[in-house]
PDB file with SEQRES, HELIX, SHEET and CRYST1 records, atoms N, CA, C and O in Angstrom:
SEQRES   1 A   79  MET ILE PHE ASP LEU ASP ASP TYR GLU ALA LEU LEU ARG          
SEQRES   2 A   79  ASP TRP THR PRO VAL ALA GLY TYR SER ASN ILE ASP VAL          
SEQRES   3 A   79  ASP ARG LEU ASP LEU THR VAL GLY ALA ARG TYR ARG ARG          
SEQRES   4 A   79  ALA ASP GLY TRP GLY VAL GLU LEU SER TRP LEU TRP THR          
SEQRES   5 A   79  ASP TYR ARG ASP ASP ASP PRO ILE LEU GLU ASP GLU SER          
SEQRES   6 A   79  GLY ARG PHE SER ARG LEU LEU ALA LEU ILE GLY LYS SER          
SEQRES   7 A   79  PHE                                                          
HELIX    1 AA1 LEU A    5  ARG A   13  1                                   9    
HELIX    2 AA2 PRO A   59  LEU A   61  5                                   3    
SHEET    1 AA1 4 TRP A  15  ASP A  25  0                                        
SHEET    2 AA1 4 ARG A  28  ARG A  38 -1                                        
SHEET    3 AA1 4 TRP A  43  TYR A  54 -1                                        
SHEET    4 AA1 4 ARG A  67  LYS A  77 -1                                        
CRYST1    1.000    1.000    1.000  90.00  90.00  90.00 P 1           1          
ATOM      1  N   MET A   1     -25.664   6.257  19.761  1.00  0.00           N  
ATOM      2  CA  MET A   1     -24.819   5.731  18.710  1.00  0.00           C  
ATOM      3  C   MET A   1     -23.876   6.846  18.236  1.00  0.00           C  
ATOM      4  O   MET A   1     -24.317   7.965  17.975  1.00  0.00           O  
ATOM      5  N   ILE A   2     -22.612   6.545  18.131  1.00  0.00           N  
ATOM      6  CA  ILE A   2     -21.617   7.543  17.735  1.00  0.00           C  
ATOM      7  C   ILE A   2     -21.752   7.903  16.255  1.00  0.00           C  
ATOM      8  O   ILE A   2     -21.752   9.082  15.901  1.00  0.00           O  
ATOM      9  N   PHE A   3     -21.866   6.907  15.403  1.00  0.00           N  
ATOM     10  CA  PHE A   3     -22.016   7.125  13.963  1.00  0.00           C  
ATOM     11  C   PHE A   3     -23.314   6.500  13.494  1.00  0.00           C  
ATOM     12  O   PHE A   3     -23.720   5.450  13.991  1.00  0.00           O  
ATOM     13  N   ASP A   4     -23.957   7.137  12.547  1.00  0.00           N  
ATOM     14  CA  ASP A   4     -25.065   6.466  11.895  1.00  0.00           C  
ATOM     15  C   ASP A   4     -24.575   5.941  10.544  1.00  0.00           C  
ATOM     16  O   ASP A   4     -23.420   6.159  10.178  1.00  0.00           O  
ATOM     17  N   LEU A   5     -25.426   5.267   9.820  1.00  0.00           N  
ATOM     18  CA  LEU A   5     -25.040   4.639   8.561  1.00  0.00           C  
ATOM     19  C   LEU A   5     -24.520   5.649   7.546  1.00  0.00           C  
ATOM     20  O   LEU A   5     -23.593   5.342   6.796  1.00  0.00           O  
ATOM     21  N   ASP A   6     -25.096   6.839   7.508  1.00  0.00           N  
ATOM     22  CA  ASP A   6     -24.635   7.868   6.571  1.00  0.00           C  
ATOM     23  C   ASP A   6     -23.189   8.270   6.848  1.00  0.00           C  
ATOM     24  O   ASP A   6     -22.434   8.545   5.916  1.00  0.00           O  
ATOM     25  N   ASP A   7     -22.796   8.305   8.132  1.00  0.00           N  
ATOM     26  CA  ASP A   7     -21.407   8.626   8.471  1.00  0.00           C  
ATOM     27  C   ASP A   7     -20.454   7.563   7.937  1.00  0.00           C  
ATOM     28  O   ASP A   7     -19.394   7.892   7.405  1.00  0.00           O  
ATOM     29  N   TYR A   8     -20.826   6.285   8.075  1.00  0.00           N  
ATOM     30  CA  TYR A   8     -19.980   5.208   7.562  1.00  0.00           C  
ATOM     31  C   TYR A   8     -19.863   5.273   6.044  1.00  0.00           C  
ATOM     32  O   TYR A   8     -18.774   5.090   5.499  1.00  0.00           O  
ATOM     33  N   GLU A   9     -20.962   5.530   5.361  1.00  0.00           N  
ATOM     34  CA  GLU A   9     -20.930   5.632   3.903  1.00  0.00           C  
ATOM     35  C   GLU A   9     -20.050   6.791   3.461  1.00  0.00           C  
ATOM     36  O   GLU A   9     -19.296   6.660   2.496  1.00  0.00           O  
ATOM     37  N   ALA A  10     -20.133   7.918   4.147  1.00  0.00           N  
ATOM     38  CA  ALA A  10     -19.286   9.070   3.815  1.00  0.00           C  
ATOM     39  C   ALA A  10     -17.818   8.737   4.058  1.00  0.00           C  
ATOM     40  O   ALA A  10     -16.955   9.116   3.266  1.00  0.00           O  
ATOM     41  N   LEU A  11     -17.533   8.035   5.145  1.00  0.00           N  
ATOM     42  CA  LEU A  11     -16.156   7.644   5.447  1.00  0.00           C  
ATOM     43  C   LEU A  11     -15.594   6.733   4.358  1.00  0.00           C  
ATOM     44  O   LEU A  11     -14.450   6.904   3.938  1.00  0.00           O  
ATOM     45  N   LEU A  12     -16.382   5.775   3.905  1.00  0.00           N  
ATOM     46  CA  LEU A  12     -15.921   4.867   2.851  1.00  0.00           C  
ATOM     47  C   LEU A  12     -15.711   5.596   1.530  1.00  0.00           C  
ATOM     48  O   LEU A  12     -14.799   5.247   0.781  1.00  0.00           O  
ATOM     49  N   ARG A  13     -16.529   6.594   1.226  1.00  0.00           N  
ATOM     50  CA  ARG A  13     -16.371   7.348  -0.017  1.00  0.00           C  
ATOM     51  C   ARG A  13     -15.098   8.188  -0.014  1.00  0.00           C  
ATOM     52  O   ARG A  13     -14.580   8.519  -1.080  1.00  0.00           O  
ATOM     53  N   ASP A  14     -14.586   8.536   1.165  1.00  0.00           N  
ATOM     54  CA  ASP A  14     -13.406   9.396   1.266  1.00  0.00           C  
ATOM     55  C   ASP A  14     -12.087   8.655   1.073  1.00  0.00           C  
ATOM     56  O   ASP A  14     -11.033   9.292   1.044  1.00  0.00           O  
ATOM     57  N   TRP A  15     -12.113   7.336   0.943  1.00  0.00           N  
ATOM     58  CA  TRP A  15     -10.884   6.568   0.715  1.00  0.00           C  
ATOM     59  C   TRP A  15     -10.461   6.692  -0.745  1.00  0.00           C  
ATOM     60  O   TRP A  15     -11.303   6.692  -1.643  1.00  0.00           O  
ATOM     61  N   THR A  16      -9.156   6.798  -0.979  1.00  0.00           N  
ATOM     62  CA  THR A  16      -8.597   6.886  -2.324  1.00  0.00           C  
ATOM     63  C   THR A  16      -7.834   5.601  -2.620  1.00  0.00           C  
ATOM     64  O   THR A  16      -6.972   5.211  -1.833  1.00  0.00           O  
ATOM     65  N   PRO A  17      -8.126   4.935  -3.733  1.00  0.00           N  
ATOM     66  CA  PRO A  17      -7.374   3.719  -4.062  1.00  0.00           C  
ATOM     67  C   PRO A  17      -5.898   4.031  -4.317  1.00  0.00           C  
ATOM     68  O   PRO A  17      -5.557   5.077  -4.869  1.00  0.00           O  
ATOM     69  N   VAL A  18      -5.043   3.114  -3.909  1.00  0.00           N  
ATOM     70  CA  VAL A  18      -3.610   3.218  -4.155  1.00  0.00           C  
ATOM     71  C   VAL A  18      -3.201   1.947  -4.886  1.00  0.00           C  
ATOM     72  O   VAL A  18      -3.411   0.842  -4.384  1.00  0.00           O  
ATOM     73  N   ALA A  19      -2.624   2.101  -6.053  1.00  0.00           N  
ATOM     74  CA  ALA A  19      -2.171   0.938  -6.809  1.00  0.00           C  
ATOM     75  C   ALA A  19      -0.866   1.287  -7.497  1.00  0.00           C  
ATOM     76  O   ALA A  19      -0.662   2.417  -7.940  1.00  0.00           O  
ATOM     77  N   GLY A  20      -0.001   0.318  -7.577  1.00  0.00           N  
ATOM     78  CA  GLY A  20       1.273   0.563  -8.235  1.00  0.00           C  
ATOM     79  C   GLY A  20       1.783  -0.685  -8.908  1.00  0.00           C  
ATOM     80  O   GLY A  20       1.559  -1.802  -8.442  1.00  0.00           O  
ATOM     81  N   TYR A  21       2.465  -0.482  -9.999  1.00  0.00           N  
ATOM     82  CA  TYR A  21       3.087  -1.562 -10.750  1.00  0.00           C  
ATOM     83  C   TYR A  21       4.465  -1.075 -11.138  1.00  0.00           C  
ATOM     84  O   TYR A  21       4.605   0.009 -11.705  1.00  0.00           O  
ATOM     85  N   SER A  22       5.471  -1.852 -10.843  1.00  0.00           N  
ATOM     86  CA  SER A  22       6.828  -1.448 -11.174  1.00  0.00           C  
ATOM     87  C   SER A  22       7.574  -2.642 -11.733  1.00  0.00           C  
ATOM     88  O   SER A  22       7.729  -3.660 -11.058  1.00  0.00           O  
ATOM     89  N   ASN A  23       8.028  -2.518 -12.943  1.00  0.00           N  
ATOM     90  CA  ASN A  23       8.869  -3.538 -13.552  1.00  0.00           C  
ATOM     91  C   ASN A  23      10.251  -2.908 -13.673  1.00  0.00           C  
ATOM     92  O   ASN A  23      10.628  -2.419 -14.738  1.00  0.00           O  
ATOM     93  N   ILE A  24      11.004  -2.922 -12.574  1.00  0.00           N  
ATOM     94  CA  ILE A  24      12.278  -2.216 -12.481  1.00  0.00           C  
ATOM     95  C   ILE A  24      13.250  -2.675 -13.557  1.00  0.00           C  
ATOM     96  O   ILE A  24      13.886  -1.853 -14.215  1.00  0.00           O  
ATOM     97  N   ASP A  25      13.362  -3.944 -13.732  1.00  0.00           N  
ATOM     98  CA  ASP A  25      14.159  -4.499 -14.823  1.00  0.00           C  
ATOM     99  C   ASP A  25      13.572  -5.867 -15.143  1.00  0.00           C  
ATOM    100  O   ASP A  25      12.515  -6.217 -14.618  1.00  0.00           O  
ATOM    101  N   VAL A  26      14.220  -6.632 -15.976  1.00  0.00           N  
ATOM    102  CA  VAL A  26      13.660  -7.923 -16.368  1.00  0.00           C  
ATOM    103  C   VAL A  26      13.693  -8.934 -15.230  1.00  0.00           C  
ATOM    104  O   VAL A  26      13.099 -10.006 -15.336  1.00  0.00           O  
ATOM    105  N   ASP A  27      14.384  -8.600 -14.143  1.00  0.00           N  
ATOM    106  CA  ASP A  27      14.556  -9.547 -13.047  1.00  0.00           C  
ATOM    107  C   ASP A  27      13.693  -9.252 -11.825  1.00  0.00           C  
ATOM    108  O   ASP A  27      13.769  -9.989 -10.842  1.00  0.00           O  
ATOM    109  N   ARG A  28      12.879  -8.202 -11.853  1.00  0.00           N  
ATOM    110  CA  ARG A  28      12.113  -7.845 -10.659  1.00  0.00           C  
ATOM    111  C   ARG A  28      10.753  -7.261 -11.034  1.00  0.00           C  
ATOM    112  O   ARG A  28      10.627  -6.524 -12.012  1.00  0.00           O  
ATOM    113  N   LEU A  29       9.751  -7.600 -10.248  1.00  0.00           N  
ATOM    114  CA  LEU A  29       8.388  -7.114 -10.450  1.00  0.00           C  
ATOM    115  C   LEU A  29       7.798  -6.743  -9.091  1.00  0.00           C  
ATOM    116  O   LEU A  29       7.846  -7.553  -8.165  1.00  0.00           O  
ATOM    117  N   ASP A  30       7.243  -5.543  -8.950  1.00  0.00           N  
ATOM    118  CA  ASP A  30       6.596  -5.085  -7.715  1.00  0.00           C  
ATOM    119  C   ASP A  30       5.140  -4.751  -7.999  1.00  0.00           C  
ATOM    120  O   ASP A  30       4.835  -4.078  -8.983  1.00  0.00           O  
ATOM    121  N   LEU A  31       4.244  -5.217  -7.143  1.00  0.00           N  
ATOM    122  CA  LEU A  31       2.820  -4.878  -7.222  1.00  0.00           C  
ATOM    123  C   LEU A  31       2.380  -4.316  -5.872  1.00  0.00           C  
ATOM    124  O   LEU A  31       2.690  -4.897  -4.832  1.00  0.00           O  
ATOM    125  N   THR A  32       1.666  -3.201  -5.875  1.00  0.00           N  
ATOM    126  CA  THR A  32       1.169  -2.581  -4.649  1.00  0.00           C  
ATOM    127  C   THR A  32      -0.327  -2.321  -4.787  1.00  0.00           C  
ATOM    128  O   THR A  32      -0.783  -1.820  -5.815  1.00  0.00           O  
ATOM    129  N   VAL A  33      -1.087  -2.663  -3.752  1.00  0.00           N  
ATOM    130  CA  VAL A  33      -2.528  -2.425  -3.723  1.00  0.00           C  
ATOM    131  C   VAL A  33      -2.875  -1.893  -2.333  1.00  0.00           C  
ATOM    132  O   VAL A  33      -2.384  -2.407  -1.328  1.00  0.00           O  
ATOM    133  N   GLY A  34      -3.714  -0.874  -2.277  1.00  0.00           N  
ATOM    134  CA  GLY A  34      -4.091  -0.336  -0.976  1.00  0.00           C  
ATOM    135  C   GLY A  34      -5.083   0.795  -1.095  1.00  0.00           C  
ATOM    136  O   GLY A  34      -5.709   0.990  -2.137  1.00  0.00           O  
ATOM    137  N   ALA A  35      -5.217   1.544  -0.007  1.00  0.00           N  
ATOM    138  CA  ALA A  35      -6.140   2.681   0.028  1.00  0.00           C  
ATOM    139  C   ALA A  35      -5.594   3.738   0.979  1.00  0.00           C  
ATOM    140  O   ALA A  35      -4.852   3.439   1.915  1.00  0.00           O  
ATOM    141  N   ARG A  36      -5.982   4.979   0.712  1.00  0.00           N  
ATOM    142  CA  ARG A  36      -5.526   6.117   1.508  1.00  0.00           C  
ATOM    143  C   ARG A  36      -6.736   6.954   1.905  1.00  0.00           C  
ATOM    144  O   ARG A  36      -7.634   7.191   1.097  1.00  0.00           O  
ATOM    145  N   TYR A  37      -6.750   7.395   3.155  1.00  0.00           N  
ATOM    146  CA  TYR A  37      -7.816   8.258   3.666  1.00  0.00           C  
ATOM    147  C   TYR A  37      -7.179   9.498   4.281  1.00  0.00           C  
ATOM    148  O   TYR A  37      -6.234   9.390   5.063  1.00  0.00           O  
ATOM    149  N   ARG A  38      -7.691  10.671   3.932  1.00  0.00           N  
ATOM    150  CA  ARG A  38      -7.157  11.925   4.479  1.00  0.00           C  
ATOM    151  C   ARG A  38      -8.327  12.771   4.968  1.00  0.00           C  
ATOM    152  O   ARG A  38      -9.277  13.015   4.223  1.00  0.00           O  
ATOM    153  N   ARG A  39      -8.257  13.218   6.220  1.00  0.00           N  
ATOM    154  CA  ARG A  39      -9.299  14.083   6.777  1.00  0.00           C  
ATOM    155  C   ARG A  39      -9.041  15.528   6.376  1.00  0.00           C  
ATOM    156  O   ARG A  39      -7.967  15.859   5.873  1.00  0.00           O  
ATOM    157  N   ALA A  40     -10.020  16.376   6.598  1.00  0.00           N  
ATOM    158  CA  ALA A  40      -9.902  17.791   6.225  1.00  0.00           C  
ATOM    159  C   ALA A  40      -8.798  18.507   7.004  1.00  0.00           C  
ATOM    160  O   ALA A  40      -8.224  19.471   6.499  1.00  0.00           O  
ATOM    161  N   ASP A  41      -8.490  18.056   8.221  1.00  0.00           N  
ATOM    162  CA  ASP A  41      -7.447  18.712   9.017  1.00  0.00           C  
ATOM    163  C   ASP A  41      -6.036  18.250   8.658  1.00  0.00           C  
ATOM    164  O   ASP A  41      -5.066  18.695   9.271  1.00  0.00           O  
ATOM    165  N   GLY A  42      -5.912  17.357   7.667  1.00  0.00           N  
ATOM    166  CA  GLY A  42      -4.603  16.924   7.201  1.00  0.00           C  
ATOM    167  C   GLY A  42      -4.165  15.562   7.703  1.00  0.00           C  
ATOM    168  O   GLY A  42      -3.281  14.951   7.103  1.00  0.00           O  
ATOM    169  N   TRP A  43      -4.750  15.064   8.782  1.00  0.00           N  
ATOM    170  CA  TRP A  43      -4.386  13.750   9.290  1.00  0.00           C  
ATOM    171  C   TRP A  43      -4.956  12.673   8.380  1.00  0.00           C  
ATOM    172  O   TRP A  43      -6.041  12.829   7.820  1.00  0.00           O  
ATOM    173  N   GLY A  44      -4.218  11.585   8.239  1.00  0.00           N  
ATOM    174  CA  GLY A  44      -4.701  10.517   7.388  1.00  0.00           C  
ATOM    175  C   GLY A  44      -4.008   9.202   7.666  1.00  0.00           C  
ATOM    176  O   GLY A  44      -3.102   9.112   8.495  1.00  0.00           O  
ATOM    177  N   VAL A  45      -4.452   8.191   6.957  1.00  0.00           N  
ATOM    178  CA  VAL A  45      -3.897   6.850   7.098  1.00  0.00           C  
ATOM    179  C   VAL A  45      -3.812   6.217   5.713  1.00  0.00           C  
ATOM    180  O   VAL A  45      -4.640   6.489   4.844  1.00  0.00           O  
ATOM    181  N   GLU A  46      -2.809   5.377   5.517  1.00  0.00           N  
ATOM    182  CA  GLU A  46      -2.691   4.608   4.283  1.00  0.00           C  
ATOM    183  C   GLU A  46      -2.421   3.164   4.649  1.00  0.00           C  
ATOM    184  O   GLU A  46      -1.554   2.878   5.475  1.00  0.00           O  
ATOM    185  N   LEU A  47      -3.157   2.258   4.040  1.00  0.00           N  
ATOM    186  CA  LEU A  47      -2.975   0.830   4.213  1.00  0.00           C  
ATOM    187  C   LEU A  47      -2.667   0.245   2.848  1.00  0.00           C  
ATOM    188  O   LEU A  47      -3.409   0.473   1.892  1.00  0.00           O  
ATOM    189  N   SER A  48      -1.582  -0.506   2.747  1.00  0.00           N  
ATOM    190  CA  SER A  48      -1.252  -1.091   1.449  1.00  0.00           C  
ATOM    191  C   SER A  48      -0.525  -2.418   1.631  1.00  0.00           C  
ATOM    192  O   SER A  48       0.012  -2.716   2.698  1.00  0.00           O  
ATOM    193  N   TRP A  49      -0.524  -3.198   0.566  1.00  0.00           N  
ATOM    194  CA  TRP A  49       0.140  -4.491   0.535  1.00  0.00           C  
ATOM    195  C   TRP A  49       1.068  -4.500  -0.672  1.00  0.00           C  
ATOM    196  O   TRP A  49       0.651  -4.156  -1.778  1.00  0.00           O  
ATOM    197  N   LEU A  50       2.317  -4.891  -0.468  1.00  0.00           N  
ATOM    198  CA  LEU A  50       3.323  -4.947  -1.532  1.00  0.00           C  
ATOM    199  C   LEU A  50       3.738  -6.390  -1.752  1.00  0.00           C  
ATOM    200  O   LEU A  50       3.993  -7.120  -0.794  1.00  0.00           O  
ATOM    201  N   TRP A  51       3.807  -6.802  -3.004  1.00  0.00           N  
ATOM    202  CA  TRP A  51       4.296  -8.129  -3.368  1.00  0.00           C  
ATOM    203  C   TRP A  51       5.433  -7.949  -4.356  1.00  0.00           C  
ATOM    204  O   TRP A  51       5.278  -7.251  -5.358  1.00  0.00           O  
ATOM    205  N   THR A  52       6.572  -8.569  -4.088  1.00  0.00           N  
ATOM    206  CA  THR A  52       7.748  -8.459  -4.951  1.00  0.00           C  
ATOM    207  C   THR A  52       8.219  -9.844  -5.356  1.00  0.00           C  
ATOM    208  O   THR A  52       8.258 -10.767  -4.542  1.00  0.00           O  
ATOM    209  N   ASP A  53       8.573  -9.972  -6.612  1.00  0.00           N  
ATOM    210  CA  ASP A  53       9.129 -11.216  -7.140  1.00  0.00           C  
ATOM    211  C   ASP A  53      10.371 -10.861  -7.948  1.00  0.00           C  
ATOM    212  O   ASP A  53      10.335  -9.937  -8.761  1.00  0.00           O  
ATOM    213  N   TYR A  54      11.451 -11.572  -7.737  1.00  0.00           N  
ATOM    214  CA  TYR A  54      12.667 -11.320  -8.503  1.00  0.00           C  
ATOM    215  C   TYR A  54      13.403 -12.627  -8.752  1.00  0.00           C  
ATOM    216  O   TYR A  54      13.139 -13.634  -8.094  1.00  0.00           O  
ATOM    217  N   ARG A  55      14.317 -12.605  -9.697  1.00  0.00           N  
ATOM    218  CA  ARG A  55      15.055 -13.801 -10.094  1.00  0.00           C  
ATOM    219  C   ARG A  55      15.911 -14.299  -8.928  1.00  0.00           C  
ATOM    220  O   ARG A  55      16.652 -13.525  -8.322  1.00  0.00           O  
ATOM    221  N   ASP A  56      15.807 -15.584  -8.621  1.00  0.00           N  
ATOM    222  CA  ASP A  56      16.517 -16.156  -7.476  1.00  0.00           C  
ATOM    223  C   ASP A  56      18.025 -16.232  -7.663  1.00  0.00           C  
ATOM    224  O   ASP A  56      18.761 -16.209  -6.676  1.00  0.00           O  
ATOM    225  N   ASP A  57      18.499 -16.320  -8.879  1.00  0.00           N  
ATOM    226  CA  ASP A  57      19.939 -16.547  -9.084  1.00  0.00           C  
ATOM    227  C   ASP A  57      20.747 -15.254  -9.199  1.00  0.00           C  
ATOM    228  O   ASP A  57      21.890 -15.279  -9.655  1.00  0.00           O  
ATOM    229  N   ASP A  58      20.175 -14.145  -8.798  1.00  0.00           N  
ATOM    230  CA  ASP A  58      20.910 -12.881  -8.768  1.00  0.00           C  
ATOM    231  C   ASP A  58      22.003 -12.986  -7.705  1.00  0.00           C  
ATOM    232  O   ASP A  58      21.689 -13.276  -6.551  1.00  0.00           O  
ATOM    233  N   PRO A  59      23.282 -12.760  -8.051  1.00  0.00           N  
ATOM    234  CA  PRO A  59      24.365 -12.954  -7.084  1.00  0.00           C  
ATOM    235  C   PRO A  59      24.288 -12.015  -5.878  1.00  0.00           C  
ATOM    236  O   PRO A  59      24.745 -12.374  -4.792  1.00  0.00           O  
ATOM    237  N   ILE A  60      23.726 -10.839  -6.048  1.00  0.00           N  
ATOM    238  CA  ILE A  60      23.609  -9.907  -4.925  1.00  0.00           C  
ATOM    239  C   ILE A  60      22.561 -10.404  -3.926  1.00  0.00           C  
ATOM    240  O   ILE A  60      22.695 -10.181  -2.723  1.00  0.00           O  
ATOM    241  N   LEU A  61      21.533 -11.068  -4.416  1.00  0.00           N  
ATOM    242  CA  LEU A  61      20.436 -11.529  -3.569  1.00  0.00           C  
ATOM    243  C   LEU A  61      20.468 -13.042  -3.377  1.00  0.00           C  
ATOM    244  O   LEU A  61      19.418 -13.661  -3.208  1.00  0.00           O  
ATOM    245  N   GLU A  62      21.641 -13.640  -3.399  1.00  0.00           N  
ATOM    246  CA  GLU A  62      21.734 -15.098  -3.418  1.00  0.00           C  
ATOM    247  C   GLU A  62      21.166 -15.769  -2.171  1.00  0.00           C  
ATOM    248  O   GLU A  62      20.784 -16.938  -2.232  1.00  0.00           O  
ATOM    249  N   ASP A  63      21.099 -15.071  -1.053  1.00  0.00           N  
ATOM    250  CA  ASP A  63      20.551 -15.670   0.159  1.00  0.00           C  
ATOM    251  C   ASP A  63      19.049 -15.422   0.312  1.00  0.00           C  
ATOM    252  O   ASP A  63      18.468 -15.790   1.333  1.00  0.00           O  
ATOM    253  N   GLU A  64      18.430 -14.818  -0.661  1.00  0.00           N  
ATOM    254  CA  GLU A  64      17.002 -14.516  -0.590  1.00  0.00           C  
ATOM    255  C   GLU A  64      16.184 -15.587  -1.311  1.00  0.00           C  
ATOM    256  O   GLU A  64      16.714 -16.342  -2.126  1.00  0.00           O  
ATOM    257  N   SER A  65      14.902 -15.643  -1.004  1.00  0.00           N  
ATOM    258  CA  SER A  65      14.024 -16.653  -1.594  1.00  0.00           C  
ATOM    259  C   SER A  65      13.521 -16.260  -2.976  1.00  0.00           C  
ATOM    260  O   SER A  65      13.127 -17.129  -3.754  1.00  0.00           O  
ATOM    261  N   GLY A  66      13.525 -14.972  -3.298  1.00  0.00           N  
ATOM    262  CA  GLY A  66      13.028 -14.530  -4.589  1.00  0.00           C  
ATOM    263  C   GLY A  66      11.658 -13.893  -4.532  1.00  0.00           C  
ATOM    264  O   GLY A  66      11.253 -13.232  -5.488  1.00  0.00           O  
ATOM    265  N   ARG A  67      10.926 -14.073  -3.432  1.00  0.00           N  
ATOM    266  CA  ARG A  67       9.599 -13.469  -3.286  1.00  0.00           C  
ATOM    267  C   ARG A  67       9.430 -12.968  -1.859  1.00  0.00           C  
ATOM    268  O   ARG A  67       9.897 -13.594  -0.909  1.00  0.00           O  
ATOM    269  N   PHE A  68       8.766 -11.849  -1.724  1.00  0.00           N  
ATOM    270  CA  PHE A  68       8.374 -11.390  -0.390  1.00  0.00           C  
ATOM    271  C   PHE A  68       7.173 -10.476  -0.509  1.00  0.00           C  
ATOM    272  O   PHE A  68       6.881  -9.940  -1.578  1.00  0.00           O  
ATOM    273  N   SER A  69       6.488 -10.309   0.595  1.00  0.00           N  
ATOM    274  CA  SER A  69       5.350  -9.396   0.634  1.00  0.00           C  
ATOM    275  C   SER A  69       5.335  -8.721   1.998  1.00  0.00           C  
ATOM    276  O   SER A  69       5.924  -9.209   2.962  1.00  0.00           O  
ATOM    277  N   ARG A  70       4.645  -7.586   2.054  1.00  0.00           N  
ATOM    278  CA  ARG A  70       4.523  -6.891   3.332  1.00  0.00           C  
ATOM    279  C   ARG A  70       3.219  -6.110   3.353  1.00  0.00           C  
ATOM    280  O   ARG A  70       2.701  -5.688   2.319  1.00  0.00           O  
ATOM    281  N   LEU A  71       2.710  -5.935   4.551  1.00  0.00           N  
ATOM    282  CA  LEU A  71       1.548  -5.097   4.790  1.00  0.00           C  
ATOM    283  C   LEU A  71       2.056  -3.822   5.440  1.00  0.00           C  
ATOM    284  O   LEU A  71       2.834  -3.874   6.392  1.00  0.00           O  
ATOM    285  N   LEU A  72       1.622  -2.689   4.932  1.00  0.00           N  
ATOM    286  CA  LEU A  72       2.120  -1.404   5.402  1.00  0.00           C  
ATOM    287  C   LEU A  72       0.955  -0.548   5.894  1.00  0.00           C  
ATOM    288  O   LEU A  72      -0.066  -0.428   5.217  1.00  0.00           O  
ATOM    289  N   ALA A  73       1.115   0.037   7.061  1.00  0.00           N  
ATOM    290  CA  ALA A  73       0.125   0.970   7.598  1.00  0.00           C  
ATOM    291  C   ALA A  73       0.851   2.240   8.018  1.00  0.00           C  
ATOM    292  O   ALA A  73       1.756   2.199   8.853  1.00  0.00           O  
ATOM    293  N   LEU A  74       0.455   3.357   7.443  1.00  0.00           N  
ATOM    294  CA  LEU A  74       1.078   4.641   7.746  1.00  0.00           C  
ATOM    295  C   LEU A  74       0.035   5.610   8.295  1.00  0.00           C  
ATOM    296  O   LEU A  74      -1.095   5.662   7.810  1.00  0.00           O  
ATOM    297  N   ILE A  75       0.421   6.364   9.299  1.00  0.00           N  
ATOM    298  CA  ILE A  75      -0.413   7.449   9.816  1.00  0.00           C  
ATOM    299  C   ILE A  75       0.407   8.719   9.704  1.00  0.00           C  
ATOM    300  O   ILE A  75       1.560   8.753  10.134  1.00  0.00           O  
ATOM    301  N   GLY A  76      -0.172   9.763   9.133  1.00  0.00           N  
ATOM    302  CA  GLY A  76       0.597  10.986   8.947  1.00  0.00           C  
ATOM    303  C   GLY A  76      -0.280  12.220   8.882  1.00  0.00           C  
ATOM    304  O   GLY A  76      -1.508  12.140   8.887  1.00  0.00           O  
ATOM    305  N   LYS A  77       0.379  13.357   8.821  1.00  0.00           N  
ATOM    306  CA  LYS A  77      -0.319  14.644   8.728  1.00  0.00           C  
ATOM    307  C   LYS A  77       0.279  15.456   7.593  1.00  0.00           C  
ATOM    308  O   LYS A  77       1.500  15.574   7.485  1.00  0.00           O  
ATOM    309  N   SER A  78      -0.575  16.015   6.749  1.00  0.00           N  
ATOM    310  CA  SER A  78      -0.140  16.903   5.674  1.00  0.00           C  
ATOM    311  C   SER A  78      -0.050  18.323   6.204  1.00  0.00           C  
ATOM    312  O   SER A  78      -0.874  18.743   7.017  1.00  0.00           O  
ATOM    313  N   PHE A  79       0.934  19.050   5.751  1.00  0.00           N  
ATOM    314  CA  PHE A  79       1.114  20.441   6.174  1.00  0.00           C  
ATOM    315  C   PHE A  79       0.964  21.370   5.000  1.00  0.00           C  
ATOM    316  O   PHE A  79       1.081  22.585   5.156  1.00  0.00           O  
TER     317      PHE A  79                                                      
END                                                                             
C-alpha cells in the first residue's frame, strides 16, 4: 500500500480553506469557495469555485445573462 490512513489524514490537515466575498458595487456580487494545499518543497494546488451575479440591465454587459460560475484548478510552485 502506498499510503496508510495516517498519510491521508495528514494530507487532509494540510489543506487551507480559501473563501472570498466581494461586493464590488451595488450591481455585482462575487463569492469564492475552495481550498489550497502546499507541500514543503513549494509545489501546490488550489481548487476553487467562483459564483458571480450582476445586474442584467448594465449597458456594458447587455449581452450577458447576469450570472456565471466557474471551477478553477491551479498548480504552481512558490519560490
